[in-house]
mmCIF file of C-alpha atoms in Angstrom:
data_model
loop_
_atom_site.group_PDB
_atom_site.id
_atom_site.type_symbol
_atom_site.label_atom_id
_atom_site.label_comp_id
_atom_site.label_asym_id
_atom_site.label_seq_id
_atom_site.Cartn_x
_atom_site.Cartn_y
_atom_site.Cartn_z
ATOM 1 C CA UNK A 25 237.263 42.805 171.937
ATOM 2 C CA UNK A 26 240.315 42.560 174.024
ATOM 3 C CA UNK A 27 240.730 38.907 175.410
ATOM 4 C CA UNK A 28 242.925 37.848 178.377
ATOM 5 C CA UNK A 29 242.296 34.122 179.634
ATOM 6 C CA UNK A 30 243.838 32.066 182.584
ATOM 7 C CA UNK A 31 243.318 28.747 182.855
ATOM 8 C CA UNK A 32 241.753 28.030 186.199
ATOM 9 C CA UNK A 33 239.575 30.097 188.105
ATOM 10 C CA UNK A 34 240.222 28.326 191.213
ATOM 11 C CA UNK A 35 242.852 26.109 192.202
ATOM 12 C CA UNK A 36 243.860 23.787 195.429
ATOM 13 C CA UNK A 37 247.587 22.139 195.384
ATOM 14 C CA UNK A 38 249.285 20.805 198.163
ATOM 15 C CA UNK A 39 252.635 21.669 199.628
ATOM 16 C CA UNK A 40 255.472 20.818 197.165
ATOM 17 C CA UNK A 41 253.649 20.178 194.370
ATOM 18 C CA UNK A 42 254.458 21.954 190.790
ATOM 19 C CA UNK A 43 252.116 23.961 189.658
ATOM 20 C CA UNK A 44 251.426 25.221 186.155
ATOM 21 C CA UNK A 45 249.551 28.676 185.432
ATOM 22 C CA UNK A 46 248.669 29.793 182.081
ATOM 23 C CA UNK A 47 248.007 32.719 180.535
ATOM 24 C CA UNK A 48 246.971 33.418 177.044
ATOM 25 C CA UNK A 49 245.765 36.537 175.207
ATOM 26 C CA UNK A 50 244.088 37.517 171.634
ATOM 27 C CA UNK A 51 245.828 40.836 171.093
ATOM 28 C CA UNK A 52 249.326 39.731 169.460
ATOM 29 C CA UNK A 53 250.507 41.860 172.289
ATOM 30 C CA UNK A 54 254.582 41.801 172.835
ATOM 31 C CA UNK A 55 254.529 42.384 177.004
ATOM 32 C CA UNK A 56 252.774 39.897 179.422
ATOM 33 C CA UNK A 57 252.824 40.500 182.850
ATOM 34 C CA UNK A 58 252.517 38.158 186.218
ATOM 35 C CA UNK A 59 251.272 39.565 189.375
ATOM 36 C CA UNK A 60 250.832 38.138 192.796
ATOM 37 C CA UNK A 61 247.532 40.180 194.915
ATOM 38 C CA UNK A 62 247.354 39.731 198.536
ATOM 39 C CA UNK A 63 245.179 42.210 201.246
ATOM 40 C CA UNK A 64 246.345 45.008 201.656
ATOM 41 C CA UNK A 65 249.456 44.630 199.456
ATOM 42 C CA UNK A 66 248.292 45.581 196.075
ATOM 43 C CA UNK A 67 249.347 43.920 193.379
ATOM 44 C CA UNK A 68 253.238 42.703 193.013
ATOM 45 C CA UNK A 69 255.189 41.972 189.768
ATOM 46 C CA UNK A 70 256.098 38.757 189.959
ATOM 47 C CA UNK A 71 257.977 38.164 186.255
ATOM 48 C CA UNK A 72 256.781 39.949 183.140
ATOM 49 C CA UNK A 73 258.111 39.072 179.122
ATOM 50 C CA UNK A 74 258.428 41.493 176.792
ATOM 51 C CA UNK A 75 258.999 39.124 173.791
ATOM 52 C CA UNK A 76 258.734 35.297 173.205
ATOM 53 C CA UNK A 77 261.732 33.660 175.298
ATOM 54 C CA UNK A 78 262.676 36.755 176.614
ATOM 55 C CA UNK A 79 261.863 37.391 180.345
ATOM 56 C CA UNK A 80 262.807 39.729 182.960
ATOM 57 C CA UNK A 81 262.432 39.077 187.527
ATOM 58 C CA UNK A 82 260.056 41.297 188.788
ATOM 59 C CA UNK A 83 259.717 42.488 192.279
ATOM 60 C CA UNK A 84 259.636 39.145 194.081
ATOM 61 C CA UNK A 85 260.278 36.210 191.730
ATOM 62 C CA UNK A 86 261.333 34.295 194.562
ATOM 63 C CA UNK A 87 260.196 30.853 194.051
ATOM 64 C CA UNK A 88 258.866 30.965 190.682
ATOM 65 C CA UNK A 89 259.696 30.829 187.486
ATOM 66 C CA UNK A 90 257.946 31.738 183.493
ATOM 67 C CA UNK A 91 257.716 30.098 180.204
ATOM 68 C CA UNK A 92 256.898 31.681 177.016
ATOM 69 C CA UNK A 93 257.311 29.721 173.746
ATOM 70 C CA UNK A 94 254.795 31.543 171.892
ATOM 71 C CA UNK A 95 253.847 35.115 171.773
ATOM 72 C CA UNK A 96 250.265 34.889 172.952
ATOM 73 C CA UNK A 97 251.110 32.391 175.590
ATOM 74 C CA UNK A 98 252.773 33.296 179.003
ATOM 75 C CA UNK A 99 252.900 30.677 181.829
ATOM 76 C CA UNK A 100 253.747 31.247 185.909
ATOM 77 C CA UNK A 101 255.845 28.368 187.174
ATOM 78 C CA UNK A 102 255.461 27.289 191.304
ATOM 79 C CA UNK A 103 258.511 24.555 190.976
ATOM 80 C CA UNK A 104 257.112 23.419 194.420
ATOM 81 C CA UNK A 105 254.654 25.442 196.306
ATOM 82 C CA UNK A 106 254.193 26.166 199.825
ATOM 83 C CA UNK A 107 251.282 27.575 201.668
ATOM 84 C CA UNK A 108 253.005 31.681 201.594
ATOM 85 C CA UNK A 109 252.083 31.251 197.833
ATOM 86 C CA UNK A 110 248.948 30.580 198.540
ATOM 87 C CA UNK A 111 247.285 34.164 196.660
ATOM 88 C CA UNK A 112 245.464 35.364 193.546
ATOM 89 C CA UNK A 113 247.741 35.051 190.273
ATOM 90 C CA UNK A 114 246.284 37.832 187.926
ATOM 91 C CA UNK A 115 248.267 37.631 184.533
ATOM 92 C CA UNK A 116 248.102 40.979 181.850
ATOM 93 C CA UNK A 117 249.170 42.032 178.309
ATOM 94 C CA UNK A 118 250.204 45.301 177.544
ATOM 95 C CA UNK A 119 249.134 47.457 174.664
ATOM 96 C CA UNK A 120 250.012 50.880 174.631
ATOM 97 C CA UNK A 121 250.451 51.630 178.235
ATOM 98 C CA UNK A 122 247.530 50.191 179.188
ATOM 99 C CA UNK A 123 247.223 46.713 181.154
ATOM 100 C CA UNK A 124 244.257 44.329 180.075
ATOM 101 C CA UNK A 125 244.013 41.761 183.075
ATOM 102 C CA UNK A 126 242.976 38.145 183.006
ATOM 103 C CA UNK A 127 240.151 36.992 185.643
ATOM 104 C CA UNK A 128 242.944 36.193 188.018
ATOM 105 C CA UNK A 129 243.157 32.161 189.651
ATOM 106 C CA UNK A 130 242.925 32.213 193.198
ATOM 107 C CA UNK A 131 245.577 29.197 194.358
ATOM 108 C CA UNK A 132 245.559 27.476 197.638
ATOM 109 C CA UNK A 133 248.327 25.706 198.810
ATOM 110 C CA UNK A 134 247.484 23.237 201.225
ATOM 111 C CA UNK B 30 258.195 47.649 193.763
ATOM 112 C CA UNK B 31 254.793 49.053 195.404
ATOM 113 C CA UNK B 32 254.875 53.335 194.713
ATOM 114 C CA UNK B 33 251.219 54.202 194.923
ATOM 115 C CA UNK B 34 249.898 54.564 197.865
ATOM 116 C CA UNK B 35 245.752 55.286 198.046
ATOM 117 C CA UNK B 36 243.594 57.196 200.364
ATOM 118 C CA UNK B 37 241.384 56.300 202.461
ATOM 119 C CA UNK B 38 241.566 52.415 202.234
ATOM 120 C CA UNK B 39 237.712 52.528 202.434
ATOM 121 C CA UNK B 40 234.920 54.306 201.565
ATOM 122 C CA UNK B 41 231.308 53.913 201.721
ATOM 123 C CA UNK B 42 228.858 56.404 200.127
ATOM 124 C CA UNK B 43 225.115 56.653 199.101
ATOM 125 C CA UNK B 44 223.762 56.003 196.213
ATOM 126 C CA UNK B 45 224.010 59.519 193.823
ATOM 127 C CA UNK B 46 227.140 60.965 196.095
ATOM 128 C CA UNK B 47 230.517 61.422 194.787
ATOM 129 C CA UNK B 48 233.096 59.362 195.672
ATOM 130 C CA UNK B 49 237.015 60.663 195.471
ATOM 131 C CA UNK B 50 239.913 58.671 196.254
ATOM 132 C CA UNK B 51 243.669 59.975 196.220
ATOM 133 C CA UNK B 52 246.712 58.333 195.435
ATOM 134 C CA UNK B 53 250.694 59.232 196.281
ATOM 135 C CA UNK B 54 253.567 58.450 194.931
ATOM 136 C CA UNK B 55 257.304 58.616 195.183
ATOM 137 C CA UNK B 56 259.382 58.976 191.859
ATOM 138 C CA UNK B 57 259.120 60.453 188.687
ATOM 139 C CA UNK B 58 256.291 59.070 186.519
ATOM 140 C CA UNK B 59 255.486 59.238 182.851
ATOM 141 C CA UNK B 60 252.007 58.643 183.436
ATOM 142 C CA UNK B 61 249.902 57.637 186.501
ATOM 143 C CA UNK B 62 246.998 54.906 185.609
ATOM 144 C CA UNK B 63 243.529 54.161 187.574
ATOM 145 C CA UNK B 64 242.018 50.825 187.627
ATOM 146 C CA UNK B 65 238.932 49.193 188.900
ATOM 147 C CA UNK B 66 238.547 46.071 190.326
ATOM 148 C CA UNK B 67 234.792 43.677 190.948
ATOM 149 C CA UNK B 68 235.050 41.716 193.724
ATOM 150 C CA UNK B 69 237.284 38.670 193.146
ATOM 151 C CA UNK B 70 237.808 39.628 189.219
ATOM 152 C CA UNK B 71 241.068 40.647 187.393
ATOM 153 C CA UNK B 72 241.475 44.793 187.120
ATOM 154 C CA UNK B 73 239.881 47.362 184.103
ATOM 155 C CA UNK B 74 241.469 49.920 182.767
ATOM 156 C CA UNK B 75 239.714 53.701 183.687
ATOM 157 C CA UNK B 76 241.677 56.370 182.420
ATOM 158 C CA UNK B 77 245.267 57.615 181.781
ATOM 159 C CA UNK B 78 247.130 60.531 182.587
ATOM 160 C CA UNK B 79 250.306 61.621 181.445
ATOM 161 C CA UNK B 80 252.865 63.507 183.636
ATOM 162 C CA UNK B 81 252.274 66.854 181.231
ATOM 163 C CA UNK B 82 248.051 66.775 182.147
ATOM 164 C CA UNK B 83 246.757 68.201 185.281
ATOM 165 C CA UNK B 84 243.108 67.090 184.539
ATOM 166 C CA UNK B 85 241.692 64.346 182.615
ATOM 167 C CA UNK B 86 237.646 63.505 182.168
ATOM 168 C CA UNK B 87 236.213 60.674 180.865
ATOM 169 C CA UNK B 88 232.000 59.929 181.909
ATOM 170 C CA UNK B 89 231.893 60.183 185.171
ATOM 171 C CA UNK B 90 234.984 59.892 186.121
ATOM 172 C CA UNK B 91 237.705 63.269 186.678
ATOM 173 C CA UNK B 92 241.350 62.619 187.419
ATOM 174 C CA UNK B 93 243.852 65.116 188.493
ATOM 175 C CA UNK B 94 247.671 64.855 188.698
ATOM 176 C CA UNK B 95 249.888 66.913 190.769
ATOM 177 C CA UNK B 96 253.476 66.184 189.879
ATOM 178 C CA UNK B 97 254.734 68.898 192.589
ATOM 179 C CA UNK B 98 253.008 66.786 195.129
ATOM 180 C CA UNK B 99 253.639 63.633 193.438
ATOM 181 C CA UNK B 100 249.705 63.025 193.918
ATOM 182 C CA UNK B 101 246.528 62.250 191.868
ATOM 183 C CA UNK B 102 243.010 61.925 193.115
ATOM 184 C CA UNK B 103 240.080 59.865 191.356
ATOM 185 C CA UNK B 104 236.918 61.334 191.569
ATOM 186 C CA UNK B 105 233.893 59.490 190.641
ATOM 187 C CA UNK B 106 230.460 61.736 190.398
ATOM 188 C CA UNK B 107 226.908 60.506 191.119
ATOM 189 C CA UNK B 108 227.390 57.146 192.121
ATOM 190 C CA UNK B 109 225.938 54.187 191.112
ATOM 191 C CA UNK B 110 225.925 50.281 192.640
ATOM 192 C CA UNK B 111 227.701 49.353 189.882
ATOM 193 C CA UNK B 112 230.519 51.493 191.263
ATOM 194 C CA UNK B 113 231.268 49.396 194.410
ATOM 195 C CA UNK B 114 234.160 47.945 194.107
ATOM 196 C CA UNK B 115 238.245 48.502 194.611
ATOM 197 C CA UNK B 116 240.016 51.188 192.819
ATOM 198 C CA UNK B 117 243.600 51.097 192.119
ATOM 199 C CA UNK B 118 246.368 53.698 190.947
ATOM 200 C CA UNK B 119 249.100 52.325 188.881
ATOM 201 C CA UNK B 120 252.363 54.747 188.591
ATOM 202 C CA UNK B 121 254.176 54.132 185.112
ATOM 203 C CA UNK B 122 258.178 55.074 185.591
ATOM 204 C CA UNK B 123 259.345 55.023 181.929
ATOM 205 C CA UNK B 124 259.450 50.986 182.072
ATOM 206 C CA UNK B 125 256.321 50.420 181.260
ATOM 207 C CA UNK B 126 256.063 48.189 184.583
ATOM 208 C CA UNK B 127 253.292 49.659 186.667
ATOM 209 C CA UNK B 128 253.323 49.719 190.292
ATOM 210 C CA UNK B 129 250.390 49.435 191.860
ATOM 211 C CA UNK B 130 248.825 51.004 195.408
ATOM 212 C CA UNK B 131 246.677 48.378 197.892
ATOM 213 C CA UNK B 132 244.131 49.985 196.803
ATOM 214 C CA UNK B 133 240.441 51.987 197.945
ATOM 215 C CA UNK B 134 237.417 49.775 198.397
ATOM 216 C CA UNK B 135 234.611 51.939 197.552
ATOM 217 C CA UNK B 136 230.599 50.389 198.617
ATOM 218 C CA UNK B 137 227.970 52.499 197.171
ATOM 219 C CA UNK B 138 224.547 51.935 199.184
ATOM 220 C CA UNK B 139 221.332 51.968 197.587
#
């Protein structure tokens, strides 16, 4: 069974702080995706890899930045958060066309 | 960047009634996705359609596509609880990076 895991559910940081998000799934799956959901917005591409070390800016990378050393391993980088980032991170692999979704961590920055 | 746009934002039904939802786009697609979303969870895949399909099926679920009207409408037959819950459309432009709508928040009632 397809497997996407993030590593906190919930999450509290306070302004300026770097924050760490990670994202790992079980499919050997080549694309990983980060998105950003806020009301009423959808869901926004934030970064997404299509290959270990290889990376590409999504629609508002503003402020963040990825890591991916190993293929099933895909982590969302807040170099120093402030409150607008406060949001759900949902993180997804890509087989096929398809997206399979992690639980998504909702962050608060405080 | 955001291309789907779904209609209405909100829906609430009874318990055994259909529910349909529509979603618009803007630019050529290669296929248009739905998702589903529990409350606070990360987002399942539904069902596919490519850009050649006018009409896809799978359980209770029927999706058309109208690439003339750059549309697609989900339609969800008799109803369940288990249904309540947000629906997204994800347009796929040949990049394989989705773009998603806000969204429909559907609440069945028993």
């Amino acid at each position: 069974d397809v497997k996407v895991t993030q590593s906190s559910r919930y999450l509290v940081k306070r302004t300026g702080e770097k924050v760490f998000l990670e994202c790992v799934q079980d499919m050997d799956h080549e694309n990983m995706f980060w998105y950003r959901q806020d009301p009423g917005l959808g869901l926004r591409l934030i970064y997404f890899s299509y290959d270990v070390k290889m990376k590409e800016k999504g629609d508002i990378p503003e402020g963040y930045s990825v890591s991916r050393e190993k293929k099933e391993r895909f982590s969302l980088i807040l170099e120093s958060a402030s409150t607008n980032q406060t949001s759900m991170y949902l993180c997804a692999s890509r087989r096929s066309y398809e997206q399979y979704f992690g639980p998504g961590t909702r962050l608060t920055v405080t | 960047s955001q291309q789907g746009e779904e209609d209405p934002q909100a829906l609430s039904i009874q318990e055994g009634e259909n529910a349909t939802m529509n979603c618009s786009y803007k630019t050529s697609i290669n296929n248009l996705q739905w998702y589903r979303q529990n409350s606070g969870r990360g987002l399942v895949h539904l069902i596919l359609i490519r850009s050649n399909e006018r009409e896809k099926h799978s359980g209770r679920l029927r999706v058309t596509l109208d690439t003339s009207k750059k549309s697609s409408s989900l339609l969800i037959t008799a109803s369940r609880a288990a249904d309540t819950a947000s629906y997204f459309c994800a347009t796929d432009p040949y990049d394989y990076k989705l773009s998603f709508g806000a969204g429909t928040t559907v609440t069945v009632r028993a």
